[in-house]
XYZ file of C-alpha atoms in Angstrom:
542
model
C -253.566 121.606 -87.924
C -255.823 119.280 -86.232
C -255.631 120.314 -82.580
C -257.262 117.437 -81.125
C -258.664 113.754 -81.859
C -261.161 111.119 -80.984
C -260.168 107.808 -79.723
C -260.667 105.338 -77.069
C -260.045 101.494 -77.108
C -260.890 98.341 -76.287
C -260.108 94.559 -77.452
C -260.501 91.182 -76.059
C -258.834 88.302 -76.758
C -259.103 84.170 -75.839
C -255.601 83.254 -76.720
C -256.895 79.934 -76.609
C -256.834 77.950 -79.631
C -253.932 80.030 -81.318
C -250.638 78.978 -82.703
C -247.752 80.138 -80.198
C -247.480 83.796 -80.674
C -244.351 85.181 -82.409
C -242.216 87.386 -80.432
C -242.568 90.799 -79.631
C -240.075 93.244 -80.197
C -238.273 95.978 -78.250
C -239.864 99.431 -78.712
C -236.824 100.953 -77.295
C -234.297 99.577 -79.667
C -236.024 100.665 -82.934
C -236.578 103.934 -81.353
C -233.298 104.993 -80.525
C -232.044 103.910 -84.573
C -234.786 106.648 -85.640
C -233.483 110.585 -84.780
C -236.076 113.162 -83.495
C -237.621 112.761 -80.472
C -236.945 109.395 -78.115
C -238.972 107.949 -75.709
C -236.617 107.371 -72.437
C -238.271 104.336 -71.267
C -240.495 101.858 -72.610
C -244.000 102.547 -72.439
C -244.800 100.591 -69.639
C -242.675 102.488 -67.080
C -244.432 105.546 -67.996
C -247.960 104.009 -66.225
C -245.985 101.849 -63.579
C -244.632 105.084 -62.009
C -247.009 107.262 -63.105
C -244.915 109.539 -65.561
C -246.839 111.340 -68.023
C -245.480 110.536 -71.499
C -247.121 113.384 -73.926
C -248.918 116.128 -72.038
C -250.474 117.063 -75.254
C -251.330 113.497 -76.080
C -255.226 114.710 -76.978
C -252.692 116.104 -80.262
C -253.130 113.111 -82.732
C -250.450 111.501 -84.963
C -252.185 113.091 -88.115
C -251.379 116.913 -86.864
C -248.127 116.478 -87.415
C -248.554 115.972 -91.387
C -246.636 117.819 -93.169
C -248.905 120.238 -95.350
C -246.016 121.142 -97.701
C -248.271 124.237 -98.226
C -251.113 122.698 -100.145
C -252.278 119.070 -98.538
C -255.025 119.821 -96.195
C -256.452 116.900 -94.284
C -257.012 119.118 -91.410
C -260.243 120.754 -92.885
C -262.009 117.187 -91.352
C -261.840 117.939 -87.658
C -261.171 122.222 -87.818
C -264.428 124.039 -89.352
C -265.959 127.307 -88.053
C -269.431 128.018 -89.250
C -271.449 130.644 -89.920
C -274.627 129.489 -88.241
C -274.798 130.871 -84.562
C -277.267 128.514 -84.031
C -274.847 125.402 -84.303
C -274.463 124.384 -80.938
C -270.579 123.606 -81.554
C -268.812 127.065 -80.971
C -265.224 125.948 -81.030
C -264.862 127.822 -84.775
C -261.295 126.144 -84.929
C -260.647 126.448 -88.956
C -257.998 128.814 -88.385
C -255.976 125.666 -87.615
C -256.287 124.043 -91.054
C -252.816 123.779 -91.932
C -251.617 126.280 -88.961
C -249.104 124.089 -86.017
C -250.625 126.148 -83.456
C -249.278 124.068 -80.616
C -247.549 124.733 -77.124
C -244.115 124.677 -76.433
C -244.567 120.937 -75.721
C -246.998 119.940 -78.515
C -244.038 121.167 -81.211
C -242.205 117.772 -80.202
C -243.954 114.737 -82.217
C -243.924 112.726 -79.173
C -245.734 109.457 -81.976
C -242.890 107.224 -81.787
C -244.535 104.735 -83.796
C -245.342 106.780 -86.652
C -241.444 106.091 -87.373
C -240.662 101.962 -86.548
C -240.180 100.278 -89.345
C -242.838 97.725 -89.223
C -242.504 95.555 -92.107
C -239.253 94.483 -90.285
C -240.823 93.603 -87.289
C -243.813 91.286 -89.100
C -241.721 88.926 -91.227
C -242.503 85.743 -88.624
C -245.494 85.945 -87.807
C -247.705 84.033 -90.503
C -250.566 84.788 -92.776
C -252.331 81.546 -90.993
C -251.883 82.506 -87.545
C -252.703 86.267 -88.114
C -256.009 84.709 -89.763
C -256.880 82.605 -86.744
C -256.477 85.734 -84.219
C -258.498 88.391 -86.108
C -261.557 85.800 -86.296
C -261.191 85.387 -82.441
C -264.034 86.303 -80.577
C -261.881 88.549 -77.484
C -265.879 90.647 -76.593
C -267.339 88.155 -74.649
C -264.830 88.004 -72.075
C -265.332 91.804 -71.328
C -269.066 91.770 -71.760
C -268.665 89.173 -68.491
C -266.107 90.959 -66.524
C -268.033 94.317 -67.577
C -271.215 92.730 -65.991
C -269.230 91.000 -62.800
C -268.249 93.121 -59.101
C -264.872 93.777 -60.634
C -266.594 96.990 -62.289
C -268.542 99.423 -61.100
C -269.224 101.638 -64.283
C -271.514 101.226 -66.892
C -271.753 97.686 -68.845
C -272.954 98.746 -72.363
C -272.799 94.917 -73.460
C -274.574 93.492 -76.715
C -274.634 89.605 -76.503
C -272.973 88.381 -79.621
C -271.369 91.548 -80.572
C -267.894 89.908 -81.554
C -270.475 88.423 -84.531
C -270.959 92.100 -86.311
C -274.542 91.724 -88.345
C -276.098 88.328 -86.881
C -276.049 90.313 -83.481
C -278.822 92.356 -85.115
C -282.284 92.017 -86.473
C -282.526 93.289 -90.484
C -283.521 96.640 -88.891
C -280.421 97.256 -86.288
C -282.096 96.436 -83.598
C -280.260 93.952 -81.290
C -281.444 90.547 -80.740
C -280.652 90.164 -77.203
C -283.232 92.816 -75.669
C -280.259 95.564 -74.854
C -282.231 97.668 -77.178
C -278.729 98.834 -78.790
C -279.575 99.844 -82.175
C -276.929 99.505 -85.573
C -276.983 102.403 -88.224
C -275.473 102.141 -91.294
C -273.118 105.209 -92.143
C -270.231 106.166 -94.241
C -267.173 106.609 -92.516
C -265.087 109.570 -91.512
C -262.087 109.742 -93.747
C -260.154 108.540 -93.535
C -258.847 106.994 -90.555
C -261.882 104.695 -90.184
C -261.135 103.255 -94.024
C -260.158 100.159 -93.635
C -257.782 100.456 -96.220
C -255.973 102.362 -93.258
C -255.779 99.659 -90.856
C -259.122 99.308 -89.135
C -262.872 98.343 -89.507
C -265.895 99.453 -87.078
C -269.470 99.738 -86.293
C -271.498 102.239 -83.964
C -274.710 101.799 -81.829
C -276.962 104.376 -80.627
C -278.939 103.815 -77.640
C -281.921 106.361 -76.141
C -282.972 106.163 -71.831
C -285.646 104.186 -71.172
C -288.363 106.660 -71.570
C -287.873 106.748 -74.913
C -288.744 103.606 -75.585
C -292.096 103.105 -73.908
C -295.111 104.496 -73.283
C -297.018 104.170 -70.153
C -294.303 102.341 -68.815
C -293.622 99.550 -71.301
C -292.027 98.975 -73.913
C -292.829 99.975 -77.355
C -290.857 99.446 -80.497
C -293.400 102.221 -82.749
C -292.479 105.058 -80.316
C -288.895 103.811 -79.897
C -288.192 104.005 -83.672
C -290.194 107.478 -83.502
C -287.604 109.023 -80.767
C -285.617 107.968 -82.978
C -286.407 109.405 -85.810
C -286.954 112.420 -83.884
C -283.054 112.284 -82.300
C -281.656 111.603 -86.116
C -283.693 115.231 -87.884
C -282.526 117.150 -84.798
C -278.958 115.855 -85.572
C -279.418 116.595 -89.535
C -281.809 119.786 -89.288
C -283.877 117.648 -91.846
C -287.934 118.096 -91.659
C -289.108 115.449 -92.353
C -287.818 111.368 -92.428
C -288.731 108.058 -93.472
C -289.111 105.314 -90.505
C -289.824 101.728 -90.253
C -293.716 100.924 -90.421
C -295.178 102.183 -87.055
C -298.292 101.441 -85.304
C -300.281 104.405 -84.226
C -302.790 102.680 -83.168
C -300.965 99.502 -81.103
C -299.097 102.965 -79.385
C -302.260 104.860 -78.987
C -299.872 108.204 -80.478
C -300.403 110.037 -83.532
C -296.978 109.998 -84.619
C -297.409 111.943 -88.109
C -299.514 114.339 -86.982
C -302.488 114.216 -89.388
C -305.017 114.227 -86.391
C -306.023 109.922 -87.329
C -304.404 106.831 -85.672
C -303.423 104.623 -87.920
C -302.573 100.957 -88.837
C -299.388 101.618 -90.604
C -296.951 104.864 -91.192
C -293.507 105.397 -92.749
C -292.981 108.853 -92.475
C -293.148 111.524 -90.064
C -292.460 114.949 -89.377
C -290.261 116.551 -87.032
C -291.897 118.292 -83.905
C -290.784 120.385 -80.584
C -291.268 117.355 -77.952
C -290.657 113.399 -78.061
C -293.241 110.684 -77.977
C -294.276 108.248 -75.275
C -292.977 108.709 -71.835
C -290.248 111.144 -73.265
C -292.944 113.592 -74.196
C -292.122 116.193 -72.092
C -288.704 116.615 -73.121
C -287.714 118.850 -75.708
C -286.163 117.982 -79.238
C -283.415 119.991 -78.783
C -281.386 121.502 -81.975
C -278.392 119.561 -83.375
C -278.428 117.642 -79.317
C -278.702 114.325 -78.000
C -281.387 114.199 -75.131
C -279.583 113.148 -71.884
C -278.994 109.635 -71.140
C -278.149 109.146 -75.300
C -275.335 106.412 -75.233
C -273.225 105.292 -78.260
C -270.945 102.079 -78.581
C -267.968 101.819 -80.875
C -266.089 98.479 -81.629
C -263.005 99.490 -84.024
C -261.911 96.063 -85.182
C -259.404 94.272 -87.182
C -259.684 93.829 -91.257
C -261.059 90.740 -91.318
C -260.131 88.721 -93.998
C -263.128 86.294 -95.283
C -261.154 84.599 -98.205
C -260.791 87.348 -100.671
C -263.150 89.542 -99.031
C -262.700 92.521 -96.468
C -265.137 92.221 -93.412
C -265.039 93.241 -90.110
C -263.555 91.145 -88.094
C -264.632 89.508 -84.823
C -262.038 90.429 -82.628
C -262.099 94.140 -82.056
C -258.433 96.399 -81.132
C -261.166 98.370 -79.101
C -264.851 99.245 -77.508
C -265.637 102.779 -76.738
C -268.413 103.945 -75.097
C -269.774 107.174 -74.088
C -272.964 108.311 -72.471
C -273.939 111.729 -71.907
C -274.685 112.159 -68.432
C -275.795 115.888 -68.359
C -277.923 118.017 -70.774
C -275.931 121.143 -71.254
C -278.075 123.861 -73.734
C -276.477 125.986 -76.002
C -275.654 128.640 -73.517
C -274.203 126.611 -71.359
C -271.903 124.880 -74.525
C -271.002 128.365 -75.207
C -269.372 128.987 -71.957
C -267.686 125.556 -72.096
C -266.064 126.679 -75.477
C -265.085 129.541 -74.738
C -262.907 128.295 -71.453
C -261.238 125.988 -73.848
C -260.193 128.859 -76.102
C -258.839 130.730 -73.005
C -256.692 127.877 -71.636
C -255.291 127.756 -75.458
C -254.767 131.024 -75.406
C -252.832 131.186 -72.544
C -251.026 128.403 -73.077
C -252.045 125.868 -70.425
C -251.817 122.259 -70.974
C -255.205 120.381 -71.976
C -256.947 118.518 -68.748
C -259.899 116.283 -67.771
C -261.601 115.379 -65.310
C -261.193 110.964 -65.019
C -263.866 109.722 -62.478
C -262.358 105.586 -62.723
C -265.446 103.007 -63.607
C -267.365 106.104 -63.518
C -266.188 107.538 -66.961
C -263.945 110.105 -67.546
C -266.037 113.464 -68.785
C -265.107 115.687 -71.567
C -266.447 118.807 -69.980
C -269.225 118.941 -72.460
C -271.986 116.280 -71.224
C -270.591 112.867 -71.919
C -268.572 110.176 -69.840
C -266.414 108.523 -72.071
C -264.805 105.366 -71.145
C -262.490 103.113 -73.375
C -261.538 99.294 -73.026
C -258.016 97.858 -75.295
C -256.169 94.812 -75.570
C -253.478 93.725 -73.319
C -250.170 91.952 -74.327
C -252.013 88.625 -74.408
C -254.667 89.868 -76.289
C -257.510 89.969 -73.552
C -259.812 93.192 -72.941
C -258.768 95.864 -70.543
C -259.680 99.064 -68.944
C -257.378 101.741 -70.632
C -255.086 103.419 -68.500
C -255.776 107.401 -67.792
C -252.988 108.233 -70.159
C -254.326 106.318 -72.804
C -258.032 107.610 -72.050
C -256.533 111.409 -72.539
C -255.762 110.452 -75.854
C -258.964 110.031 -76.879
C -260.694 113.410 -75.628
C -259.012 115.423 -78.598
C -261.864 114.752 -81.224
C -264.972 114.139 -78.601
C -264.402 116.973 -76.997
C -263.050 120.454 -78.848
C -262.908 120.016 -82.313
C -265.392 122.222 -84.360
C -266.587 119.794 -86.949
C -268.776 117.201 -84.132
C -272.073 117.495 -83.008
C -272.940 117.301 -79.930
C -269.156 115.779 -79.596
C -270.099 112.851 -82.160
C -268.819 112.230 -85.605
C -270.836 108.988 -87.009
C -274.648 109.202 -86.355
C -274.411 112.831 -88.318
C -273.218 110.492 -91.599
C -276.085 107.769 -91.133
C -277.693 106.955 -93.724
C -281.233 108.731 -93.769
C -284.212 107.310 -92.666
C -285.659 103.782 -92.299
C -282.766 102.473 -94.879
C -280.156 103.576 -92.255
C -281.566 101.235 -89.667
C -278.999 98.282 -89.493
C -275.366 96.980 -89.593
C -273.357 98.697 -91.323
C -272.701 97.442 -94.754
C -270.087 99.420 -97.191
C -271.475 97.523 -99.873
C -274.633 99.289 -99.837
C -273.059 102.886 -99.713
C -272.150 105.258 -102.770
C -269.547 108.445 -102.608
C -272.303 110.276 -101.626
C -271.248 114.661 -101.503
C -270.835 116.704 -98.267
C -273.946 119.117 -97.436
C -273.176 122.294 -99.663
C -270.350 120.553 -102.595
C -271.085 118.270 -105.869
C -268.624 115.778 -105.986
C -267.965 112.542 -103.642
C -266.650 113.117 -100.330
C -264.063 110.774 -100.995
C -263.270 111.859 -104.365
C -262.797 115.695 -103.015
C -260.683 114.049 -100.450
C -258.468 112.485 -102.131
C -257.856 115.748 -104.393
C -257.652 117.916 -101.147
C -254.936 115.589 -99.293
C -252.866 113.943 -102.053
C -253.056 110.925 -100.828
C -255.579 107.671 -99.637
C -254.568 108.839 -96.108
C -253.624 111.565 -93.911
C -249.848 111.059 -94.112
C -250.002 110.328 -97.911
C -248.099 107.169 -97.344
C -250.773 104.430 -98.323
C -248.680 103.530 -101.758
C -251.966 100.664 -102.318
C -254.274 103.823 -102.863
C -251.808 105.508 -104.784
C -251.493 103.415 -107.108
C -255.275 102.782 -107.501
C -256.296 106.099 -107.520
C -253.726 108.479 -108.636
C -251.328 109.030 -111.806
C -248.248 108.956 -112.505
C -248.254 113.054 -112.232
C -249.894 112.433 -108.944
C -253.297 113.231 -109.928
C -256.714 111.561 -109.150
C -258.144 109.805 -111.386
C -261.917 111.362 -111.345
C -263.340 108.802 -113.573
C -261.862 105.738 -112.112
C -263.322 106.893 -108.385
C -266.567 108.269 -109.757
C -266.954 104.521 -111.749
C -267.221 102.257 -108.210
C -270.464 101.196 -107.660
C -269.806 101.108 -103.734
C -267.684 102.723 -101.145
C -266.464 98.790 -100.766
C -264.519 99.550 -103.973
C -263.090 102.698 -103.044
C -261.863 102.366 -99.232
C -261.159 98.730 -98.483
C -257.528 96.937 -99.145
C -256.696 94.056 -100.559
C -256.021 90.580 -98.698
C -252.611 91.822 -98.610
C -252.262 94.973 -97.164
C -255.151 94.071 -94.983
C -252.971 90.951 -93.324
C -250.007 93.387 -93.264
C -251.836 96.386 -91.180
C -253.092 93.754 -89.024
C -249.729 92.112 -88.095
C -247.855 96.184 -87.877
C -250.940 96.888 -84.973
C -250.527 93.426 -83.086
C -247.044 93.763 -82.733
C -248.147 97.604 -80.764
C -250.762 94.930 -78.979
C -247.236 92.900 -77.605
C -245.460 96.044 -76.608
C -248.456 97.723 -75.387
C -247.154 101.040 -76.588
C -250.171 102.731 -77.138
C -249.197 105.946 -75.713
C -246.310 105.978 -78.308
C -249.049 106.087 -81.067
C -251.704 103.320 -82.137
C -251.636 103.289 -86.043
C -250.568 100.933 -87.854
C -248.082 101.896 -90.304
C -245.868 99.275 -92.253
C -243.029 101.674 -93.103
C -241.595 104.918 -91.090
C -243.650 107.781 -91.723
C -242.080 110.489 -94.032
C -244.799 112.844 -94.588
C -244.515 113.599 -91.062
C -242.576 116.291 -88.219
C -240.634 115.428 -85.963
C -240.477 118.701 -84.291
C -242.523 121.525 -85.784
C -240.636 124.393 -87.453
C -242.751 127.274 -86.137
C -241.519 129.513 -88.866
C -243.864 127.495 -91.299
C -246.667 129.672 -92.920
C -249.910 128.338 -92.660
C -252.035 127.353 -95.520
C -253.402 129.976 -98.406
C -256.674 130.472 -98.368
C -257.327 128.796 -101.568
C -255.934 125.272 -99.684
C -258.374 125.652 -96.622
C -262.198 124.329 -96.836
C -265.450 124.769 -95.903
C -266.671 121.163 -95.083
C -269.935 119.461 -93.348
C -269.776 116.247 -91.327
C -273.407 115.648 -92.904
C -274.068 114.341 -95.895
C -276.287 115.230 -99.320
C -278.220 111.868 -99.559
C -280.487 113.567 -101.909
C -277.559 114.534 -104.665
């Protein structure tokens, strides 16, 4: 099944102004009532003395679904393509449904896949759980990110914790950072937050492509841009905010006149500006391309679902080396050696200096501590995040959501689910979500979400095509109600208490049954007719 995932963390948290916080409970304890495997001390003692806890942590919770020989939600991260000119070469479909693991990986090492959760939340209150998800906990890490403490990279955007208002109507953020907000549809389904958390992402290019002649220029900014976003969707040709040829002094479109006003423009071999000697390179970010992720709580605005301020985590990668196709190819194909011969997965950490997935990008990740404030994740915790940014074949360029933005100038800006439809997959006819939902069974991976069940499926376990294909937003289809939402948050906040993060960071409200414990290698993997051909991209046009 899935052989790797993508994850890192971060969350802040003033504890200030809070009701006294309920008490945690011991991990230990509810692990040794469950039978399979059993951690042998709690989590904790694992970093203190420097044990590793799952060697094959970069294998996520969701691999060890139970397929029962037709529910495939592995076809998301394992795809092989056709096109040698895809710059991804890890042509991992095989594993759709196949528990090709090591000797190690065959033990579900996710401990809390199986706590029972809903016993665990009963005391801590709707009103206090309300309180804490609307704390801002990103300022505090924005400072200590920008004080001598740290000596990595401080990727801060003043106001963050404050989602949209951080932003002008066009993404672009207010405070000068020149972080940018697209609007794109999620990957299911992990990131619905019907599943526990909401998020936004922020694409940032090097300074050179952003001015010309040295200064700064918002036309040939929003050109790179444009330029960056058809390389990533092999489109010709895009929509863009108004731009000023003339103010730049570049003929952006091409047409040989420099004009007042444009909104479209084609795609070409070089960038604009001060960037124009480097190449547009095919389905690649240039060097220097950094991208911010805040997953947050399911915020809880009376009876709507936003995101909420404080954020469960802030990763951030930056890709500090261009590495062409050739050179991806070679990269590949050493991971697909060490599989094959069975070595355990590695990377290379480099402390406030990132941690690199061998493929271009530094990757560093930030998560709450017991009390709630921001932290530097630990290097076991980090390694869980390299399986999807690093050798899954369904990324580009190691990426998952600026492939799903939404195209053109009317992707520019926070993302808003409201404003999204169930839009197809590049190359099917139906809603991605719709087609997932079919494909997995379920409103999840481990076909436990009994709230999107009930919404979406029959009594004969069926989908109910009409009822999906009737929402007028992805709003409708992915987000929970008040209830579950208040629920999922109090299941992850009691993980916040124990810090037990490397025993598995989603938030489930009852054991896990869809789910190994230990593989049964004897298992066949999935027919043919069960695996699929999928694209991360998306058919705006359908």
């Amino acid at each position: 099944m899935y052989r790797t995932v993508f994850l890192f963390l971060l969350a802040v948290c003033c504890n200030t102004g809070c009701d006294q916080q309920p008490n945690s409970t011991s991990l230990v304890s509810s692990a040794q009532a469950d039978s399979g495997f059993i951690p042998q001390h709690p989590p904790q003692a694992y970093i203190e003395h420097g044990e590793t806890y799952n060697p094959e942590a970069v294998i996520p919770p969701q691999c060890y679904t139970k397929t029962e020989g037709k529910h495939n939600p592995c076809y998301i991260c394992h795809q092989s393509y056709s096109d040698r000119n895809r710059p991804n070469m890890m042509n991992d479909g095989f594993l759709q449904g196949a528990y090709d693991f090591s000797d190690i990986g065959n033990t579900n090492r996710w401990a809390n896949l199986f706590k029972n959760r809903r016993a665990e939340i009963g005391d801590i209150s709707d009103e206090f759980m309300r309180r804490y998800i609307d704390q801002d906990n990103y300022t505090a890490l924005a400072n200590w990110l920008e004080s001598d403490a740290w000596q990595g990279q401080a990727p801060n955007i003043k106001n963050l914790a404050e989602g949209a208002d951080a932003f002008d109507e066009h993404g672009l953020a207010k405070d000068g950072s020149r972080w940018v907000a697209f609007n794109y549809k999620p990957v299911p389904s992990t990131f619905w937050p019907t599943n526990g958390s909401t998020d936004d992402v922020m694409i940032r290019l090097p300074e050179k492509f952003r001015q010309v002649d040295g200064n700064y220029s918002r036309d040939v900014y929003f050109a790179n841009l444009a330029l960056v976003e058809m390389a990533i969707a092999e489109t010709q040709v895009t929509s863009t905010l108004a731009l000023n040829e003339r103010a730049a002094g570049i003929d952006f479109n091409g047409n040989g006149e420099l004009e007042a006003q444009i909104t479209e423009i084609p795609r070409r071999d070089t960038y604009f500006g001060d960037a124009a000697k480097v190449s547009v390179a095919h389905m690649l970010y240039p060097k220097g391309t950094e991208f911010l992720h805040t997953v947050r709580y399911v915020g809880v605005d009376g009876d709507e679902i936003v995101n909420s301020r404080r954020m469960k985590e802030v990763r951030y990668m930056r890709k500090h080396s261009f590495m062409p196709k050739e050179r991806l190819k070679n990269s590949y194909y050493r991971e697909a050696k060490e599989k094959h011969f069975g070595n355990l997965p590695a990377v290379s950490s480099h402390g406030d200096r990132g941690t690199s997935n061998g493929m271009g990008w530094l990757l560093w990740g930030f998560i709450e501590d017991a009390n709630g404030e921001l932290r530097e994740q630990n290097q076991q915790e980090t390694f869980f995040c390299m399986g999807c940014h690093k050798t899954i074949g369904t990324t580009i360029d190691s990426t998952f959501a600026f492939a799903r933005k939404k195209p053109g100038a009317a992707g520019w800006g926070y993302i808003n689910l409201k404003t999204l439809q169930d839009t197809p997959n590049l190359g099917e006819q139906q809603g991605e979500y719709l087609t997932y939902l079919q494909r997995v069974g379920g409103g999840d991976e481990f076909r436990q979400n009994a709230e999107m069940l009930q919404r979406w499926f029959d009594d004969q376990g069926q989908v109910d095509v009409a009822k999906v294909q009737a929402q007028e937003s992805l709003y409708d289809l992915i987000t929970p109600s008040t209830r579950r939402a208040l629920d999922l948050n109090k299941a992850y906040y009691r993980i916040v208490q124990e810090q037990s993060f490397i025993f598995g960071r989603d938030a489930v409200l009852s054991p896990a049954d869809n789910v190994f414990r230990e593989i049964d290698t004897s298992i066949e993997p999935l027919a043919g007719e069960f695996r699929h051909q999928w694209d991360i991209r998306l058919d705006w046009e359908h």
